[in-house]
Coordinates of N, CA and C in Angstrom, one line a residue:
A142 N 55.1 -11.5 -29.2 CA 54.0 -10.5 -28.8 C 54.7 -9.3 -28.3
P143 N 54.1 -8.1 -28.6 CA 54.7 -6.8 -28.1 C 54.5 -6.7 -26.6
S144 N 55.5 -6.2 -25.9 CA 55.5 -6.1 -24.5 C 54.6 -4.9 -24.1
P145 N 53.9 -5.0 -23.0 CA 53.0 -3.9 -22.6 C 53.8 -2.6 -22.3
P146 N 53.2 -1.4 -22.6 CA 53.9 -0.2 -22.4 C 54.2 0.1 -20.9
V147 N 55.4 0.7 -20.7 CA 55.8 0.9 -19.4 C 55.4 2.3 -19.0
T148 N 54.6 2.4 -17.9 CA 54.1 3.7 -17.4 C 55.1 4.4 -16.5
N149 N 55.4 5.6 -16.8 CA 56.3 6.4 -16.0 C 55.6 7.0 -14.9
S150 N 55.7 6.5 -13.7 CA 54.9 7.0 -12.5 C 55.3 8.4 -12.2
A151 N 56.5 8.8 -12.4 CA 56.9 10.2 -12.1 C 56.2 11.1 -13.0
A152 N 56.1 10.8 -14.3 CA 55.4 11.6 -15.2 C 53.9 11.8 -14.9
V153 N 53.3 10.6 -14.6 CA 51.9 10.6 -14.2 C 51.6 11.5 -13.0
H154 N 52.5 11.4 -12.0 CA 52.4 12.2 -10.8 C 52.5 13.7 -11.1
T155 N 53.4 14.0 -12.0 CA 53.6 15.4 -12.3 C 52.4 16.0 -13.0
K156 N 51.8 15.2 -14.0 CA 50.6 15.7 -14.7 C 49.5 15.9 -13.7
T157 N 49.3 14.9 -12.8 CA 48.2 15.0 -11.8 C 48.4 16.3 -10.9
T158 N 49.6 16.5 -10.5 CA 49.9 17.7 -9.7 C 49.6 19.0 -10.4
M159 N 50.0 19.0 -11.7 CA 49.7 20.2 -12.5 C 48.2 20.5 -12.7
K160 N 47.4 19.4 -12.9 CA 46.0 19.5 -13.1 C 45.4 20.0 -11.8
T161 N 45.8 19.5 -10.6 CA 45.3 19.9 -9.3 C 45.6 21.4 -9.1
A162 N 46.8 21.8 -9.5 CA 47.2 23.2 -9.3 C 46.4 24.1 -10.2
I163 N 46.1 23.7 -11.4 CA 45.3 24.5 -12.3 C 43.9 24.7 -11.8
I164 N 43.3 23.5 -11.4 CA 41.9 23.6 -10.8 C 41.9 24.5 -9.6
A165 N 42.9 24.4 -8.7 CA 42.9 25.2 -7.5 C 43.0 26.7 -7.9
T166 N 43.8 27.0 -8.9 CA 44.0 28.3 -9.3 C 42.7 28.9 -9.9
L167 N 42.0 28.1 -10.7 CA 40.7 28.5 -11.3 C 39.7 28.8 -10.2
V168 N 39.6 27.9 -9.2 CA 38.7 28.0 -8.1 C 39.0 29.2 -7.3
G169 N 40.3 29.5 -7.1 CA 40.7 30.6 -6.3 C 40.4 31.9 -7.1
S170 N 40.5 31.9 -8.4 CA 40.2 33.1 -9.2 C 38.7 33.4 -9.1
A171 N 37.9 32.3 -9.2 CA 36.5 32.5 -9.2 C 36.0 33.0 -7.8
A172 N 36.7 32.5 -6.8 CA 36.3 33.0 -5.4 C 36.7 34.4 -5.2
A173 N 37.7 34.9 -5.9 CA 38.1 36.3 -5.8 C 37.0 37.2 -6.2
F174 N 36.2 36.8 -7.2 CA 35.1 37.6 -7.7 C 33.8 37.4 -7.0
A175 N 33.7 36.4 -6.1 CA 32.5 36.2 -5.3 C 32.4 37.1 -4.2
P176 N 31.2 37.5 -3.8 CA 31.1 38.5 -2.7 C 31.5 37.8 -1.4
S177 N 32.4 38.5 -0.7 CA 32.9 37.9 0.6 C 32.0 38.3 1.7
P178 N 31.8 37.5 2.7 CA 30.9 37.9 3.8 C 31.4 39.0 4.6
V179 N 30.6 40.0 4.8 CA 31.0 41.2 5.5 C 30.3 41.2 6.9
A180 N 31.1 41.4 7.9 CA 30.6 41.4 9.3 C 29.6 42.6 9.4
R181 N 28.5 42.4 10.1 CA 27.5 43.5 10.3 C 28.0 44.4 11.3
V182 N 28.0 45.7 10.9 CA 28.5 46.7 11.8 C 27.3 47.5 12.3
E183 N 27.2 47.6 13.6 CA 26.1 48.4 14.2 C 26.4 49.8 14.1
S184 N 25.6 50.6 13.4 CA 25.9 52.0 13.3 C 25.1 52.8 14.3
S185 N 24.1 52.2 15.0 CA 23.3 53.0 16.0 C 23.9 52.7 17.4
L186 N 23.6 53.6 18.3 CA 24.0 53.5 19.6 C 22.8 53.4 20.5
S187 N 22.9 52.6 21.5 CA 21.7 52.4 22.4 C 21.9 53.2 23.7
Y188 N 20.9 54.0 24.0 CA 20.9 54.8 25.2 C 19.7 54.5 26.0
A189 N 19.1 53.3 25.9 CA 17.9 53.0 26.6 C 18.1 53.1 28.1
K190 N 19.2 52.5 28.5 CA 19.4 52.5 30.0 C 19.5 53.9 30.6
E191 N 20.1 54.8 29.8 CA 20.3 56.2 30.3 C 18.9 56.9 30.3
L192 N 18.1 56.6 29.3 CA 16.7 57.2 29.3 C 15.9 56.7 30.4
D193 N 16.0 55.5 30.8 CA 15.2 54.9 31.9 C 15.5 55.6 33.2
S194 N 16.7 56.1 33.4 CA 17.1 56.8 34.6 C 17.0 58.3 34.6
M195 N 16.5 58.8 33.5 CA 16.3 60.3 33.4 C 14.9 60.7 33.6
A196 N 14.8 62.0 34.1 CA 13.4 62.5 34.4 C 12.7 62.7 33.0
G197 N 11.4 62.6 33.1 CA 10.6 62.8 31.9 C 9.6 61.7 31.6
V198 N 9.7 60.6 32.3 CA 8.7 59.5 32.2 C 7.6 59.8 33.2
S199 N 6.4 59.9 32.7 CA 5.3 60.3 33.6 C 4.0 59.7 32.9
N200 N 2.8 60.2 33.5 CA 1.5 59.7 33.1 C 1.3 60.0 31.6
E201 N 1.7 61.2 31.1 CA 1.5 61.6 29.8 C 2.0 60.6 28.7
V202 N 3.1 59.9 29.1 CA 3.7 59.0 28.1 C 3.5 57.5 28.5
G203 N 2.5 57.3 29.4 CA 2.2 55.9 29.8 C 3.1 55.3 30.8
G204 N 3.9 56.2 31.4 CA 4.8 55.7 32.4 C 6.0 55.0 31.9
K205 N 6.4 55.2 30.6 CA 7.6 54.6 30.0 C 8.2 55.6 29.0
V206 N 9.4 55.2 28.6 CA 10.1 56.1 27.6 C 9.4 56.2 26.3
W207 N 9.1 57.4 25.8 CA 8.4 57.6 24.6 C 9.3 58.1 23.5
D208 N 9.7 57.2 22.6 CA 10.6 57.5 21.5 C 10.2 56.8 20.3
P209 N 9.0 57.1 19.7 CA 8.5 56.4 18.5 C 9.4 56.4 17.3
C210 N 10.2 57.4 17.1 CA 11.1 57.5 16.0 C 12.4 56.9 16.2
G211 N 12.7 56.4 17.4 CA 14.0 55.8 17.7 C 15.1 56.7 17.7
L212 N 14.9 58.0 18.0 CA 16.0 59.0 17.9 C 17.1 58.7 18.9
S213 N 16.7 58.1 20.0 CA 17.7 57.8 21.0 C 18.8 56.8 20.6
D214 N 18.5 56.1 19.5 CA 19.5 55.2 19.0 C 20.7 55.9 18.2
Y215 N 20.5 57.2 17.9 CA 21.4 57.9 17.1 C 21.9 59.2 17.8
V216 N 21.2 59.7 18.8 CA 21.6 60.9 19.5 C 21.9 60.6 21.0
P217 N 23.0 61.0 21.5 CA 23.3 60.8 22.9 C 22.2 61.4 23.8
A218 N 21.8 60.7 24.8 CA 20.7 61.1 25.7 C 21.0 62.4 26.4
D219 N 22.2 62.6 26.9 CA 22.5 63.8 27.6 C 22.4 65.0 26.7
W220 N 22.9 64.9 25.4 CA 22.8 66.0 24.5 C 21.3 66.3 24.1
A221 N 20.6 65.2 23.9 CA 19.1 65.4 23.6 C 18.4 66.1 24.7
R222 N 18.7 65.8 25.9 CA 18.0 66.4 27.0 C 18.4 67.9 27.1
R223 N 19.6 68.2 26.9 CA 20.1 69.6 26.8 C 19.3 70.4 25.8
A224 N 19.2 69.8 24.6 CA 18.5 70.4 23.5 C 17.0 70.6 23.8
E225 N 16.4 69.5 24.4 CA 15.0 69.6 24.8 C 14.7 70.7 25.8
L226 N 15.6 70.8 26.8 CA 15.4 71.9 27.8 C 15.6 73.3 27.2
S227 N 16.6 73.4 26.4 CA 16.9 74.7 25.8 C 15.8 75.1 24.9
N228 N 15.3 74.2 24.1 CA 14.2 74.6 23.2 C 12.9 74.8 24.0
G229 N 12.7 74.0 25.1 CA 11.5 74.2 25.9 C 11.5 75.5 26.6
R230 N 12.7 75.9 27.2 CA 12.8 77.2 27.8 C 12.6 78.4 26.9
S231 N 13.1 78.2 25.7 CA 12.9 79.3 24.6 C 11.4 79.3 24.3
A232 N 10.8 78.2 24.2 CA 9.4 78.1 23.8 C 8.5 78.8 24.9
M233 N 8.9 78.6 26.2 CA 8.1 79.3 27.3 C 8.2 80.8 27.2
L234 N 9.5 81.3 26.9 CA 9.6 82.7 26.7 C 8.9 83.2 25.5
A235 N 8.9 82.4 24.4 CA 8.2 82.8 23.2 C 6.7 82.8 23.4
T236 N 6.2 81.9 24.2 CA 4.7 81.9 24.5 C 4.3 83.2 25.2
V237 N 5.1 83.5 26.2 CA 4.8 84.8 27.0 C 4.9 86.0 26.0
G238 N 5.9 86.0 25.1 CA 6.1 87.1 24.2 C 4.9 87.1 23.2
W239 N 4.3 86.0 22.9 CA 3.2 86.0 21.9 C 2.0 86.7 22.5
F240 N 1.7 86.4 23.8 CA 0.5 86.9 24.5 C 0.7 88.3 25.0
F241 N 1.9 88.6 25.4 CA 2.1 89.9 26.1 C 1.7 91.1 25.4
P242 N 2.1 91.4 24.1 CA 1.7 92.6 23.4 C 0.2 92.7 23.2
K243 N -0.5 91.5 23.0 CA -1.9 91.5 22.8 C -2.7 91.9 24.0
I244 N -2.1 91.6 25.2 CA -2.8 91.9 26.4 C -2.4 93.3 27.0
F245 N -1.1 93.5 27.0 CA -0.6 94.8 27.6 C -0.2 95.8 26.6
G246 N -0.2 95.5 25.3 CA 0.2 96.5 24.3 C 1.7 96.4 24.1
T247 N 2.2 97.3 23.2 CA 3.6 97.4 22.8 C 4.3 98.5 23.6
F248 N 5.6 98.4 23.6 CA 6.4 99.5 24.2 C 6.5 100.6 23.2
D249 N 6.9 101.8 23.7 CA 7.0 103.0 22.8 C 8.1 102.7 21.8
S250 N 7.7 102.7 20.5 CA 8.6 102.3 19.5 C 8.2 103.0 18.2
T251 N 9.2 103.3 17.4 CA 8.9 103.9 16.1 C 8.9 102.9 14.9
D252 N 9.5 101.7 15.2 CA 9.6 100.7 14.2 C 8.6 99.6 14.3
V253 N 8.4 99.1 15.6 CA 7.5 98.0 15.8 C 6.2 98.6 16.4
T254 N 5.1 98.5 15.6 CA 3.9 99.1 16.0 C 2.7 98.1 16.0
T255 N 3.0 96.9 15.7 CA 2.0 95.9 15.6 C 2.0 94.9 16.8
T256 N 0.9 94.4 17.2 CA 0.8 93.3 18.2 C 0.9 91.9 17.6
D257 N 1.0 91.9 16.3 CA 1.1 90.6 15.6 C 2.5 90.1 15.7
P258 N 2.8 89.0 16.4 CA 4.1 88.5 16.6 C 4.9 88.3 15.3
I259 N 4.3 87.8 14.3 CA 5.1 87.5 13.1 C 5.4 88.8 12.4
D260 N 4.4 89.7 12.3 CA 4.7 91.0 11.7 C 5.7 91.8 12.5
A261 N 5.7 91.7 13.8 CA 6.7 92.4 14.6 C 8.1 91.9 14.3
I262 N 8.3 90.6 14.0 CA 9.6 90.1 13.7 C 10.1 90.8 12.4
L263 N 9.2 91.0 11.4 CA 9.6 91.6 10.2 C 9.8 93.2 10.3
Q264 N 9.1 93.8 11.3 CA 9.2 95.2 11.5 C 10.4 95.6 12.3
A265 N 11.0 94.7 13.1 CA 12.1 95.1 13.9 C 13.3 95.5 13.1
D266 N 14.0 96.5 13.5 CA 15.2 97.0 12.9 C 16.3 95.9 12.9
P267 N 17.0 95.7 11.9 CA 18.1 94.7 11.9 C 19.1 94.8 13.0
Q268 N 19.3 96.0 13.5 CA 20.3 96.2 14.5 C 19.9 95.5 15.8
W269 N 18.5 95.4 16.0 CA 18.1 94.7 17.2 C 18.3 93.2 17.1
W270 N 18.3 92.7 15.9 CA 18.6 91.3 15.7 C 20.0 91.0 15.9
V271 N 20.9 91.9 15.5 CA 22.3 91.8 15.7 C 22.6 91.8 17.2
Q272 N 22.0 92.7 18.0 CA 22.2 92.8 19.4 C 21.6 91.5 20.1
F273 N 20.5 91.0 19.6 CA 19.9 89.8 20.2 C 20.9 88.6 20.0
I274 N 21.4 88.5 18.8 CA 22.3 87.3 18.5 C 23.6 87.5 19.4
V275 N 24.1 88.7 19.6 CA 25.3 88.9 20.4 C 25.0 88.5 21.9
I276 N 23.8 88.9 22.4 CA 23.4 88.6 23.7 C 23.3 87.1 23.9
C277 N 22.7 86.4 23.0 CA 22.6 85.0 23.1 C 23.9 84.3 23.1
G278 N 24.9 84.8 22.3 CA 26.2 84.3 22.4 C 26.9 84.5 23.7
V279 N 26.7 85.7 24.3 CA 27.2 85.9 25.6 C 26.6 85.0 26.7
F280 N 25.3 84.8 26.6 CA 24.7 83.9 27.6 C 25.2 82.4 27.4
E281 N 25.3 82.0 26.2 CA 25.8 80.6 25.9 C 27.2 80.5 26.4
S282 N 28.1 81.5 26.2 CA 29.4 81.4 26.7 C 29.5 81.4 28.2
W283 N 28.6 82.2 28.9 CA 28.5 82.2 30.3 C 28.0 80.8 30.9
K284 N 27.0 80.3 30.2 CA 26.5 78.9 30.6 C 27.7 77.9 30.5
Y285 N 28.4 77.9 29.4 CA 29.5 77.0 29.3 C 30.5 77.1 30.4
N286 N 30.9 78.3 30.7 CA 31.9 78.5 31.8 C 31.3 78.1 33.1
Q287 N 30.0 78.3 33.4 CA 29.4 77.8 34.6 C 29.5 76.3 34.7
E288 N 29.2 75.6 33.6 CA 29.2 74.2 33.6 C 30.6 73.7 33.8
M289 N 31.6 74.4 33.2 CA 33.0 74.0 33.4 C 33.4 74.1 34.9
S290 N 32.8 75.0 35.6 CA 33.1 75.2 37.1 C 32.3 74.2 38.0
G291 N 31.5 73.3 37.4 CA 30.8 72.3 38.1 C 29.3 72.5 38.4
K292 N 28.8 73.7 37.9 CA 27.4 73.9 38.0 C 26.6 73.4 36.9
S293 N 25.3 73.4 37.0 CA 24.5 72.7 36.0 C 23.2 73.5 35.6
F294 N 22.8 73.3 34.4 CA 21.5 73.9 33.9 C 20.5 72.8 33.7
L295 N 20.8 71.6 34.1 CA 19.9 70.4 33.9 C 19.4 69.9 35.2
G296 N 19.9 70.4 36.3 CA 19.5 69.9 37.6 C 20.3 68.8 38.2
G297 N 21.5 68.5 37.6 CA 22.3 67.4 38.1 C 23.3 67.8 39.1
A298 N 23.4 69.1 39.3 CA 24.4 69.6 40.3 C 23.8 71.0 40.8
A299 N 24.7 71.7 41.5 CA 24.3 73.0 41.9 C 23.8 73.9 40.8
P300 N 22.6 74.5 40.8 CA 22.2 75.3 39.7 C 23.0 76.5 39.4
A301 N 23.2 76.8 38.2 CA 24.0 78.0 37.8 C 23.2 79.3 38.0
V302 N 21.9 79.2 37.9 CA 21.1 80.3 38.1 C 19.9 79.9 39.0
D303 N 19.8 80.6 40.2 CA 18.7 80.3 41.1 C 18.5 81.5 42.0
Y304 N 18.2 82.6 41.4 CA 18.0 83.9 42.2 C 16.9 83.8 43.2
L305 N 15.9 83.0 42.9 CA 14.8 82.9 43.8 C 14.9 81.8 44.9
K306 N 16.0 81.1 44.8 CA 16.3 80.0 45.7 C 15.2 78.9 45.7
L307 N 14.9 78.5 44.5 CA 13.8 77.5 44.3 C 14.3 76.1 44.3
W308 N 15.6 75.9 44.1 CA 16.2 74.6 44.1 C 16.3 73.9 45.5
P309 N 15.5 72.8 45.7 CA 15.4 72.2 47.0 C 16.7 71.4 47.3
E310 N 16.8 71.2 48.6 CA 18.0 70.3 49.1 C 17.6 68.9 49.0
D311 N 16.3 68.5 49.2 CA 15.9 67.1 49.1 C 16.0 66.6 47.7
A312 N 16.6 65.4 47.6 CA 16.8 64.7 46.3 C 15.4 64.4 45.6
A313 N 14.5 64.0 46.4 CA 13.2 63.6 45.8 C 12.5 64.9 45.2
K314 N 12.6 66.0 46.0 CA 12.0 67.2 45.5 C 12.7 67.8 44.3
Q315 N 14.0 67.5 44.2 CA 14.8 68.0 43.1 C 14.3 67.3 41.8
E316 N 14.0 66.0 41.9 CA 13.5 65.2 40.8 C 12.1 65.7 40.4
E317 N 11.3 66.0 41.4 CA 10.0 66.5 41.1 C 10.0 67.9 40.4
L318 N 10.9 68.7 40.8 CA 11.1 70.0 40.2 C 11.6 69.9 38.8
K319 N 12.5 69.0 38.5 CA 13.0 68.7 37.2 C 11.9 68.2 36.3
L320 N 11.0 67.4 36.8 CA 9.9 66.9 36.0 C 8.9 68.0 35.7
K321 N 8.7 68.8 36.6 CA 7.7 69.9 36.4 C 8.2 70.9 35.3
E322 N 9.5 71.2 35.4 CA 10.1 72.1 34.3 C 10.0 71.4 33.0
L323 N 10.3 70.1 32.9 CA 10.3 69.4 31.7 C 8.9 69.4 31.1
K324 N 7.9 69.2 31.9 CA 6.5 69.1 31.4 C 6.1 70.5 30.9
N325 N 6.4 71.5 31.6 CA 6.1 72.9 31.1 C 6.8 73.2 29.8
A326 N 8.1 72.7 29.7 CA 8.8 73.0 28.5 C 8.2 72.3 27.3
R327 N 7.8 71.0 27.5 CA 7.2 70.3 26.4 C 5.8 70.9 26.0
L328 N 5.1 71.3 27.0 CA 3.8 72.0 26.8 C 4.0 73.3 26.0
A329 N 5.0 74.0 26.4 CA 5.3 75.3 25.7 C 5.7 75.1 24.2
M330 N 6.5 74.0 24.0 CA 6.9 73.8 22.6 C 5.6 73.4 21.7
I331 N 4.7 72.6 22.3 CA 3.5 72.3 21.6 C 2.7 73.5 21.4
G332 N 2.6 74.3 22.5 CA 1.7 75.5 22.4 C 2.2 76.5 21.4
I333 N 3.5 76.8 21.4 CA 4.0 77.8 20.4 C 3.9 77.3 19.0
A334 N 4.1 76.0 18.8 CA 3.9 75.4 17.5 C 2.5 75.6 17.0
G335 N 1.5 75.4 18.0 CA 0.1 75.6 17.6 C -0.2 77.0 17.3
L336 N 0.3 77.9 18.0 CA 0.1 79.4 17.8 C 0.6 79.8 16.4
V337 N 1.8 79.4 16.1 CA 2.4 79.7 14.8 C 1.6 79.1 13.7
S338 N 1.2 77.8 13.9 CA 0.4 77.1 12.8 C -0.9 77.8 12.6
N339 N -1.6 78.2 13.7 CA -2.9 78.8 13.5 C -2.7 80.2 12.9
H340 N -1.6 80.9 13.1 CA -1.4 82.2 12.5 C -1.2 82.0 11.0
L341 N -0.5 81.0 10.6 CA -0.2 80.8 9.2 C -1.4 80.1 8.5
L342 N -2.1 79.3 9.2 CA -3.3 78.6 8.7 C -4.4 78.8 9.7
P343 N -5.2 79.9 9.6 CA -6.2 80.2 10.5 C -7.2 79.1 10.7
G344 N -7.5 78.7 11.9 CA -8.5 77.7 12.2 C -7.9 76.3 12.3
S345 N -6.5 76.2 12.1 CA -5.9 74.9 12.1 C -5.7 74.3 13.5
C346 N -5.7 75.2 14.5 CA -5.5 74.8 15.9 C -6.5 75.6 16.8
P347 N -7.0 75.0 17.9 CA -7.9 75.6 18.8 C -7.3 76.7 19.6
V348 N -7.1 77.9 18.9 CA -6.5 79.1 19.6 C -7.6 80.1 19.9
P349 N -7.6 80.7 21.0 CA -8.6 81.8 21.4 C -8.6 82.9 20.3
P350 N -9.7 83.5 20.0 CA -9.8 84.5 19.0 C -8.9 85.7 19.4
G351 N -8.2 86.3 18.4 CA -7.3 87.4 18.6 C -5.9 87.0 18.9
F352 N -5.6 85.7 19.0 CA -4.3 85.3 19.3 C -3.8 84.4 18.2

């Protein structure tokens, strides 16, 4: 009778090892094309704590931080407050400038003869706009230098401009004054936006006749 075949254990082991290596290679190749898990990166910044300690929270906003668009997640709170105050102060001046010529008339001028604020912008000679831009640049440069010397335009330190000596020594009164200015600034921004809107779309805002 024929003898049973002799199995070469070394050959079997070699074949098994090769199959395992091939399978591992195929699995590794497939995994290379699979989407790898990516760690979630937070792109927004949270400034909620800073907002809680800043002036501006009052009855008008329900006694809490009002940020329905979530802008504070992307804009530094200190920068946003500077922008808010700068725009608010400009809006207060713009509101006065809107009413002044209609009540007191215009200055003696050969180019601007209207009391309409929008028409006055178009009538003004370009040289006045150049001078205006230069003056604004000078003011901003002066403001920057004052802040570098330790003074403030936000009320956090000695005021850079206080000719009437309105800045109080008491900390509580300082916070009260900061809140008052902020409220007037916000009101002025809403007011000038309403005046311009009513000028472009008459009757769109409750503006007194003639304004």
